[in-house]
Amino acid sequence: MEVKREETPEEKKADRNRILIFLGITFAVTYAVEILMVAPLVGSSDVNEAMMAQKLVAGIMFMPAFGALITRFVTKEGFAGRNLYITINLKGHLRYYGIVWPLFGGLIILGAALYFMLFPGCYDGSLGYAQAAFNAVAAEPYSAEQVRQIVMNQTIMGFLMAPFVNLVNCFGEEWGWRGYLLPKLLGRFKVVPAVLLNGLIWGLWHAPLIALGHNYGIGYPGFPVVGILAMCVFCVVMGTILCYVTIKTRSCIPAVMGHGMINGFSTVGVLFTSMEHPFNVFLGPTPVGLIGGAGFIALAAFLMWRLYKEEKNSLLFS
């Protein structure tokens, strides 16, 4: 890993302008699409409109990459060299890929298990919630045995394939947040505030979707401010881990895989919840809750401490 050097005043000014342009483009386009195009479709009983809303939300994940792309063009930063952060660096870095794949999957399962241990009434081993959810979209009702087999298959395949199935969409976010914004922030701030700011910005970027009921629903006390704050906490925690593997590998690809694991596998615990005792999404069983995400919180705190110590001892970039 190369040694971090001090930027000249001209380079600092250029990076500041690039940060502002990137954030302006990314937030403006994202918020416009969500407020003007997604919001009117939310809650629609029309199947085509509901599907269009889902497609728009999926497309929004490409906005950070779009912002980075346009910023590179506008500021003539270009696309040469290692500053693209898209190389696959496996040699000597397998442990960082291990963090975002097997370890992420294990922490998701651990968080769900912890939640059900603390709230046993929310657990349903007979998979009644899953059966109701599957039958709601099935041509013919599934038997209990069929539901168990489906859940088992989905859990195994989700653990194994989530980082790869979601690669394209998650690259759209990660090349922007970790591959473009993070290096710029590291050029202007020490590692801890740079990583925290990266996660906070990422969380605020989700604000309109949270206000539309994404992740936390609607109607809870303090809606939607509490949900937006909770999302910011979640993004700071997850962002810390994704920033760590990006810094260590000088690539956003491990972060893409970790993001894919979260998007594709994090709701596995919901399949085991009880219909009689609805779960509290702010607590679990998914990682967006404090209990469901307890393992990630502990890991993020440890990795942040590692980054701080390595920077203090001049080891982070050498």
Tab-separated table of C-alpha atoms in Angstrom:
chain	number	residue	atom	x	y	z
A	1	MET	CA	0.000	0.000	0.000
A	2	GLU	CA	1.402	3.349	-0.988
A	3	VAL	CA	2.369	6.058	1.503
A	4	LYS	CA	-0.112	8.868	1.909
A	5	ARG	CA	1.388	12.210	0.900
A	6	GLU	CA	0.396	15.762	1.749
A	7	GLU	CA	-1.680	17.449	-0.917
A	8	THR	CA	-0.747	20.861	-2.271
A	9	PRO	CA	-3.208	23.759	-1.710
A	10	GLU	CA	-4.234	23.485	-5.372
A	11	GLU	CA	-4.921	19.749	-5.026
A	12	LYS	CA	-6.930	20.318	-1.843
A	13	LYS	CA	-9.052	22.962	-3.575
A	14	ALA	CA	-9.596	20.679	-6.564
A	15	ASP	CA	-10.656	17.792	-4.327
A	16	ARG	CA	-12.982	20.059	-2.343
A	17	ASN	CA	-14.666	21.145	-5.562
A	18	ARG	CA	-14.936	17.546	-6.732
A	19	ILE	CA	-16.562	16.526	-3.453
A	20	LEU	CA	-19.118	19.318	-3.733
A	21	ILE	CA	-19.890	18.576	-7.375
A	22	PHE	CA	-20.205	14.846	-6.705
A	23	LEU	CA	-22.531	15.357	-3.742
A	24	GLY	CA	-24.567	17.991	-5.568
A	25	ILE	CA	-25.186	15.759	-8.577
A	26	THR	CA	-25.792	12.581	-6.569
A	27	PHE	CA	-28.189	14.097	-4.048
A	28	ALA	CA	-30.045	16.334	-6.526
A	29	VAL	CA	-30.766	13.575	-9.044
A	30	THR	CA	-31.578	10.983	-6.369
A	31	TYR	CA	-33.925	13.217	-4.407
A	32	ALA	CA	-35.638	14.412	-7.593
A	33	VAL	CA	-36.340	10.841	-8.751
A	34	GLU	CA	-37.537	9.714	-5.329
A	35	ILE	CA	-39.757	12.722	-4.636
A	36	LEU	CA	-41.133	13.342	-8.112
A	37	MET	CA	-41.293	9.820	-9.533
A	38	VAL	CA	-41.215	7.204	-6.744
A	39	ALA	CA	-43.371	8.959	-4.121
A	40	PRO	CA	-46.500	9.211	-6.330
A	41	LEU	CA	-46.329	5.451	-6.960
A	42	VAL	CA	-45.892	4.328	-3.353
A	43	GLY	CA	-48.949	2.548	-2.019
A	44	SER	CA	-50.530	2.202	-5.447
A	45	SER	CA	-52.862	-0.767	-5.904
A	46	ASP	CA	-51.916	-0.912	-9.587
A	47	VAL	CA	-49.472	-3.774	-10.178
A	48	ASN	CA	-47.671	-1.984	-13.004
A	49	GLU	CA	-47.179	1.156	-10.921
A	50	ALA	CA	-45.890	-0.900	-7.986
A	51	MET	CA	-43.408	-2.656	-10.261
A	52	MET	CA	-42.320	0.662	-11.734
A	53	ALA	CA	-41.653	1.985	-8.217
A	54	GLN	CA	-39.468	-1.047	-7.481
A	55	LYS	CA	-37.524	-0.558	-10.707
A	56	LEU	CA	-36.969	3.126	-9.946
A	57	VAL	CA	-35.708	2.331	-6.434
A	58	ALA	CA	-33.332	-0.254	-7.883
A	59	GLY	CA	-32.140	2.249	-10.471
A	60	ILE	CA	-31.436	4.827	-7.773
A	61	MET	CA	-28.562	2.643	-6.586
A	62	PHE	CA	-26.633	3.719	-9.698
A	63	MET	CA	-26.832	7.423	-8.840
A	64	PRO	CA	-23.588	7.592	-6.798
A	65	ALA	CA	-21.669	5.973	-9.667
A	66	PHE	CA	-23.389	8.364	-12.060
A	67	GLY	CA	-22.336	11.280	-9.849
A	68	ALA	CA	-18.739	10.070	-9.781
A	69	LEU	CA	-18.729	9.543	-13.538
A	70	ILE	CA	-20.044	13.025	-14.316
A	71	THR	CA	-17.716	14.633	-11.775
A	72	ARG	CA	-14.694	12.985	-13.372
A	73	PHE	CA	-15.781	14.316	-16.762
A	74	VAL	CA	-16.666	17.820	-15.599
A	75	THR	CA	-13.495	18.341	-13.558
A	76	LYS	CA	-11.277	16.576	-16.117
A	77	GLU	CA	-10.063	14.198	-13.410
A	78	GLY	CA	-9.997	11.381	-15.892
A	79	PHE	CA	-10.098	7.620	-15.486
A	80	ALA	CA	-6.451	6.585	-15.518
A	81	GLY	CA	-4.393	4.944	-12.819
A	82	ARG	CA	-5.254	3.124	-9.627
A	83	ASN	CA	-7.474	5.926	-8.344
A	84	LEU	CA	-10.506	4.209	-9.872
A	85	TYR	CA	-10.570	1.754	-6.930
A	86	ILE	CA	-12.039	-1.077	-9.026
A	87	THR	CA	-9.192	-3.598	-9.093
A	88	ILE	CA	-9.691	-7.071	-7.632
A	89	ASN	CA	-6.807	-7.428	-5.208
A	90	LEU	CA	-6.860	-10.992	-3.872
A	91	LYS	CA	-3.165	-11.516	-3.169
A	92	GLY	CA	-2.594	-10.819	0.516
A	93	HIS	CA	-6.142	-9.472	0.870
A	94	LEU	CA	-8.321	-12.574	1.140
A	95	ARG	CA	-9.050	-11.808	4.802
A	96	TYR	CA	-10.776	-8.574	3.783
A	97	TYR	CA	-12.972	-10.419	1.307
A	98	GLY	CA	-13.678	-12.883	4.110
A	99	ILE	CA	-14.994	-10.051	6.271
A	100	VAL	CA	-17.645	-9.054	3.739
A	101	TRP	CA	-18.767	-12.518	2.756
A	102	PRO	CA	-18.683	-15.387	5.257
A	103	LEU	CA	-18.320	-13.084	8.262
A	104	PHE	CA	-21.127	-10.752	7.159
A	105	GLY	CA	-23.391	-13.756	6.639
A	106	GLY	CA	-22.491	-15.129	10.050
A	107	LEU	CA	-23.152	-11.786	11.749
A	108	ILE	CA	-26.577	-11.536	10.093
A	109	ILE	CA	-27.514	-14.989	11.428
A	110	LEU	CA	-26.006	-14.189	14.825
A	111	GLY	CA	-27.980	-10.951	15.097
A	112	ALA	CA	-31.256	-12.675	14.237
A	113	ALA	CA	-30.543	-15.448	16.752
A	114	LEU	CA	-29.746	-12.885	19.453
A	115	TYR	CA	-32.978	-11.039	18.738
A	116	PHE	CA	-35.058	-14.209	19.022
A	117	MET	CA	-33.282	-15.184	22.233
A	118	LEU	CA	-34.216	-11.822	23.782
A	119	PHE	CA	-37.731	-11.861	22.293
A	120	PRO	CA	-38.686	-15.556	22.070
A	121	GLY	CA	-42.325	-14.688	21.416
A	122	CYS	CA	-41.327	-13.242	18.046
A	123	TYR	CA	-39.864	-16.547	16.865
A	124	ASP	CA	-41.976	-19.053	14.958
A	125	GLY	CA	-40.234	-22.314	14.125
A	126	SER	CA	-43.247	-23.429	12.101
A	127	LEU	CA	-42.568	-20.576	9.639
A	128	GLY	CA	-46.144	-19.288	9.641
A	129	TYR	CA	-45.088	-15.817	8.473
A	130	ALA	CA	-43.050	-17.248	5.608
A	131	GLN	CA	-45.896	-19.551	4.586
A	132	ALA	CA	-48.352	-16.637	4.515
A	133	ALA	CA	-45.926	-14.510	2.509
A	134	PHE	CA	-45.232	-17.239	-0.045
A	135	ASN	CA	-48.898	-18.196	-0.405
A	136	ALA	CA	-49.864	-14.574	-1.014
A	137	VAL	CA	-48.142	-14.690	-4.401
A	138	ALA	CA	-48.506	-18.404	-5.199
A	139	ALA	CA	-50.940	-19.921	-7.684
A	140	GLU	CA	-51.525	-22.821	-5.280
A	141	PRO	CA	-50.960	-22.884	-1.495
A	142	TYR	CA	-47.653	-24.276	-0.249
A	143	SER	CA	-47.623	-27.004	2.377
A	144	ALA	CA	-45.651	-26.531	5.595
A	145	GLU	CA	-43.024	-28.978	4.325
A	146	GLN	CA	-42.664	-27.113	1.049
A	147	VAL	CA	-42.231	-23.833	2.918
A	148	ARG	CA	-39.494	-25.329	5.121
A	149	GLN	CA	-37.670	-26.541	2.010
A	150	ILE	CA	-37.983	-23.145	0.317
A	151	VAL	CA	-36.693	-21.313	3.387
A	152	MET	CA	-33.771	-23.716	3.723
A	153	ASN	CA	-32.885	-23.306	0.038
A	154	GLN	CA	-33.206	-19.524	0.181
A	155	THR	CA	-31.011	-19.348	3.289
A	156	ILE	CA	-28.248	-21.490	1.806
A	157	MET	CA	-28.329	-19.831	-1.607
A	158	GLY	CA	-28.569	-16.381	-0.064
A	159	PHE	CA	-25.484	-17.006	2.066
A	160	LEU	CA	-23.515	-18.334	-0.900
A	161	MET	CA	-24.703	-16.127	-3.746
A	162	ALA	CA	-25.894	-12.757	-2.355
A	163	PRO	CA	-22.530	-10.971	-2.881
A	164	PHE	CA	-22.531	-11.970	-6.553
A	165	VAL	CA	-26.225	-11.681	-7.452
A	166	ASN	CA	-26.199	-8.049	-6.305
A	167	LEU	CA	-22.813	-7.058	-7.752
A	168	VAL	CA	-24.065	-4.724	-10.484
A	169	ASN	CA	-26.539	-2.694	-8.418
A	170	CYS	CA	-24.234	-2.480	-5.424
A	171	PHE	CA	-21.342	-1.363	-7.598
A	172	GLY	CA	-23.539	1.597	-8.499
A	173	GLU	CA	-23.436	2.761	-4.889
A	174	GLU	CA	-20.019	1.606	-3.794
A	175	TRP	CA	-18.009	3.070	-6.665
A	176	GLY	CA	-19.498	6.403	-5.649
A	177	TRP	CA	-19.385	6.282	-1.848
A	178	ARG	CA	-16.290	4.177	-1.191
A	179	GLY	CA	-14.509	4.260	-4.549
A	180	TYR	CA	-14.788	8.008	-5.154
A	181	LEU	CA	-15.925	9.990	-2.102
A	182	LEU	CA	-13.886	8.131	0.536
A	183	PRO	CA	-10.431	8.799	-1.017
A	184	LYS	CA	-11.366	12.480	-1.364
A	185	LEU	CA	-12.404	12.693	2.297
A	186	LEU	CA	-9.222	10.910	3.391
A	187	GLY	CA	-7.261	13.600	1.571
A	188	ARG	CA	-8.878	16.308	3.693
A	189	PHE	CA	-9.549	14.677	7.084
A	190	LYS	CA	-8.021	12.182	9.462
A	191	VAL	CA	-9.303	8.657	9.019
A	192	VAL	CA	-11.916	8.577	11.820
A	193	PRO	CA	-13.819	11.748	10.828
A	194	ALA	CA	-13.457	10.829	7.131
A	195	VAL	CA	-15.034	7.410	7.678
A	196	LEU	CA	-17.781	8.773	9.961
A	197	LEU	CA	-18.624	11.540	7.500
A	198	ASN	CA	-18.724	9.038	4.654
A	199	GLY	CA	-21.280	6.917	6.516
A	200	LEU	CA	-23.362	9.916	7.589
A	201	ILE	CA	-23.587	11.218	4.017
A	202	TRP	CA	-24.565	7.754	2.838
A	203	GLY	CA	-27.322	7.628	5.442
A	204	LEU	CA	-28.725	11.071	4.595
A	205	TRP	CA	-28.789	10.088	0.932
A	206	HIS	CA	-31.485	7.519	1.896
A	207	ALA	CA	-33.706	10.122	3.623
A	208	PRO	CA	-36.542	10.393	1.047
A	209	LEU	CA	-36.860	6.607	0.789
A	210	ILE	CA	-37.018	6.285	4.583
A	211	ALA	CA	-39.732	8.953	4.608
A	212	LEU	CA	-41.619	6.817	2.073
A	213	GLY	CA	-41.512	3.821	4.445
A	214	HIS	CA	-38.453	1.973	3.138
A	215	ASN	CA	-36.646	-0.160	5.777
A	216	TYR	CA	-38.598	1.091	8.821
A	217	GLY	CA	-42.177	1.432	7.618
A	218	ILE	CA	-44.463	4.327	8.544
A	219	GLY	CA	-46.515	5.491	11.519
A	220	TYR	CA	-43.920	4.827	14.234
A	221	PRO	CA	-43.300	7.476	16.928
A	222	GLY	CA	-41.140	10.250	15.510
A	223	PHE	CA	-41.805	9.264	11.888
A	224	PRO	CA	-39.889	9.911	9.659
A	225	VAL	CA	-37.096	11.674	11.580
A	226	VAL	CA	-36.416	8.708	13.865
A	227	GLY	CA	-36.182	6.410	10.854
A	228	ILE	CA	-33.771	8.742	9.063
A	229	LEU	CA	-31.580	8.966	12.175
A	230	ALA	CA	-31.671	5.176	12.551
A	231	MET	CA	-30.643	4.805	8.904
A	232	CYS	CA	-27.733	7.182	9.465
A	233	VAL	CA	-26.567	5.070	12.414
A	234	PHE	CA	-26.879	1.922	10.316
A	235	CYS	CA	-24.930	3.488	7.437
A	236	VAL	CA	-22.182	4.750	9.747
A	237	VAL	CA	-21.793	1.244	11.177
A	238	MET	CA	-21.854	-0.559	7.834
A	239	GLY	CA	-19.938	2.230	6.156
A	240	THR	CA	-17.118	1.892	8.680
A	241	ILE	CA	-16.637	-1.757	7.756
A	242	LEU	CA	-16.935	-1.095	4.027
A	243	CYS	CA	-14.503	1.830	4.293
A	244	TYR	CA	-12.048	-0.384	6.183
A	245	VAL	CA	-11.917	-3.072	3.488
A	246	THR	CA	-11.712	-0.381	0.800
A	247	ILE	CA	-8.763	1.310	2.478
A	248	LYS	CA	-6.984	-1.977	3.044
A	249	THR	CA	-7.414	-3.282	-0.517
A	250	ARG	CA	-7.421	0.093	-2.296
A	251	SER	CA	-10.496	-1.184	-4.100
A	252	CYS	CA	-14.255	-0.794	-3.708
A	253	ILE	CA	-14.891	-4.379	-4.881
A	254	PRO	CA	-14.893	-5.909	-1.362
A	255	ALA	CA	-17.337	-3.161	-0.327
A	256	VAL	CA	-19.517	-4.069	-3.323
A	257	MET	CA	-19.598	-7.681	-2.142
A	258	GLY	CA	-20.364	-6.694	1.442
A	259	HIS	CA	-23.153	-4.391	0.304
A	260	GLY	CA	-24.538	-7.223	-1.813
A	261	MET	CA	-24.488	-9.555	1.180
A	262	ILE	CA	-26.466	-7.062	3.241
A	263	ASN	CA	-29.011	-6.392	0.499
A	264	GLY	CA	-29.499	-10.028	-0.428
A	265	PHE	CA	-29.294	-11.870	2.887
A	266	SER	CA	-30.135	-9.481	5.726
A	267	THR	CA	-33.873	-10.263	5.809
A	268	VAL	CA	-33.402	-14.002	6.391
A	269	GLY	CA	-34.429	-13.613	10.033
A	270	VAL	CA	-37.810	-12.164	9.026
A	271	LEU	CA	-38.809	-15.566	7.619
A	272	PHE	CA	-38.746	-16.975	11.157
A	273	THR	CA	-40.845	-14.285	12.799
A	274	SER	CA	-44.261	-14.841	14.343
A	275	MET	CA	-47.418	-13.380	12.830
A	276	GLU	CA	-48.932	-13.042	16.303
A	277	HIS	CA	-45.983	-11.032	17.673
A	278	PRO	CA	-44.695	-8.628	14.997
A	279	PHE	CA	-41.018	-7.765	15.237
A	280	ASN	CA	-39.694	-4.276	16.000
A	281	VAL	CA	-37.558	-3.347	12.991
A	282	PHE	CA	-35.604	-0.809	15.077
A	283	LEU	CA	-34.358	-3.719	17.210
A	284	GLY	CA	-34.233	-6.704	14.838
A	285	PRO	CA	-34.095	-9.351	13.568
A	286	THR	CA	-32.411	-7.678	10.564
A	287	PRO	CA	-29.127	-5.720	10.818
A	288	VAL	CA	-30.966	-2.383	10.528
A	289	GLY	CA	-32.035	-2.975	14.147
A	290	LEU	CA	-29.767	-2.424	17.146
A	291	ILE	CA	-29.961	-6.049	18.297
A	292	GLY	CA	-29.981	-7.613	14.857
A	293	GLY	CA	-26.976	-5.455	13.978
A	294	ALA	CA	-25.122	-5.943	17.276
A	295	GLY	CA	-22.347	-7.985	15.675
A	296	PHE	CA	-21.808	-5.364	13.002
A	297	ILE	CA	-21.709	-2.593	15.615
A	298	ALA	CA	-19.010	-4.454	17.551
A	299	LEU	CA	-17.022	-5.177	14.381
A	300	ALA	CA	-17.273	-1.559	13.203
A	301	ALA	CA	-16.073	-0.254	16.572
A	302	PHE	CA	-13.098	-2.626	16.503
A	303	LEU	CA	-12.146	-1.741	12.937
A	304	MET	CA	-12.483	1.975	13.630
A	305	TRP	CA	-10.111	1.550	16.573
A	306	ARG	CA	-7.695	-0.308	14.266
A	307	LEU	CA	-7.794	2.502	11.709
A	308	TYR	CA	-7.207	5.112	14.399
A	309	LYS	CA	-4.245	3.216	15.902
A	310	GLU	CA	-2.664	2.532	12.511
A	311	GLU	CA	-2.946	6.171	11.473
A	312	LYS	CA	-1.563	7.318	14.827
A	313	ASN	CA	1.428	5.008	14.388
A	314	SER	CA	1.866	6.004	10.717
A	315	LEU	CA	1.017	2.480	9.572
A	316	LEU	CA	-2.281	3.054	7.790
A	317	PHE	CA	-0.911	4.011	4.385
A	318	SER	CA	2.490	2.320	4.506
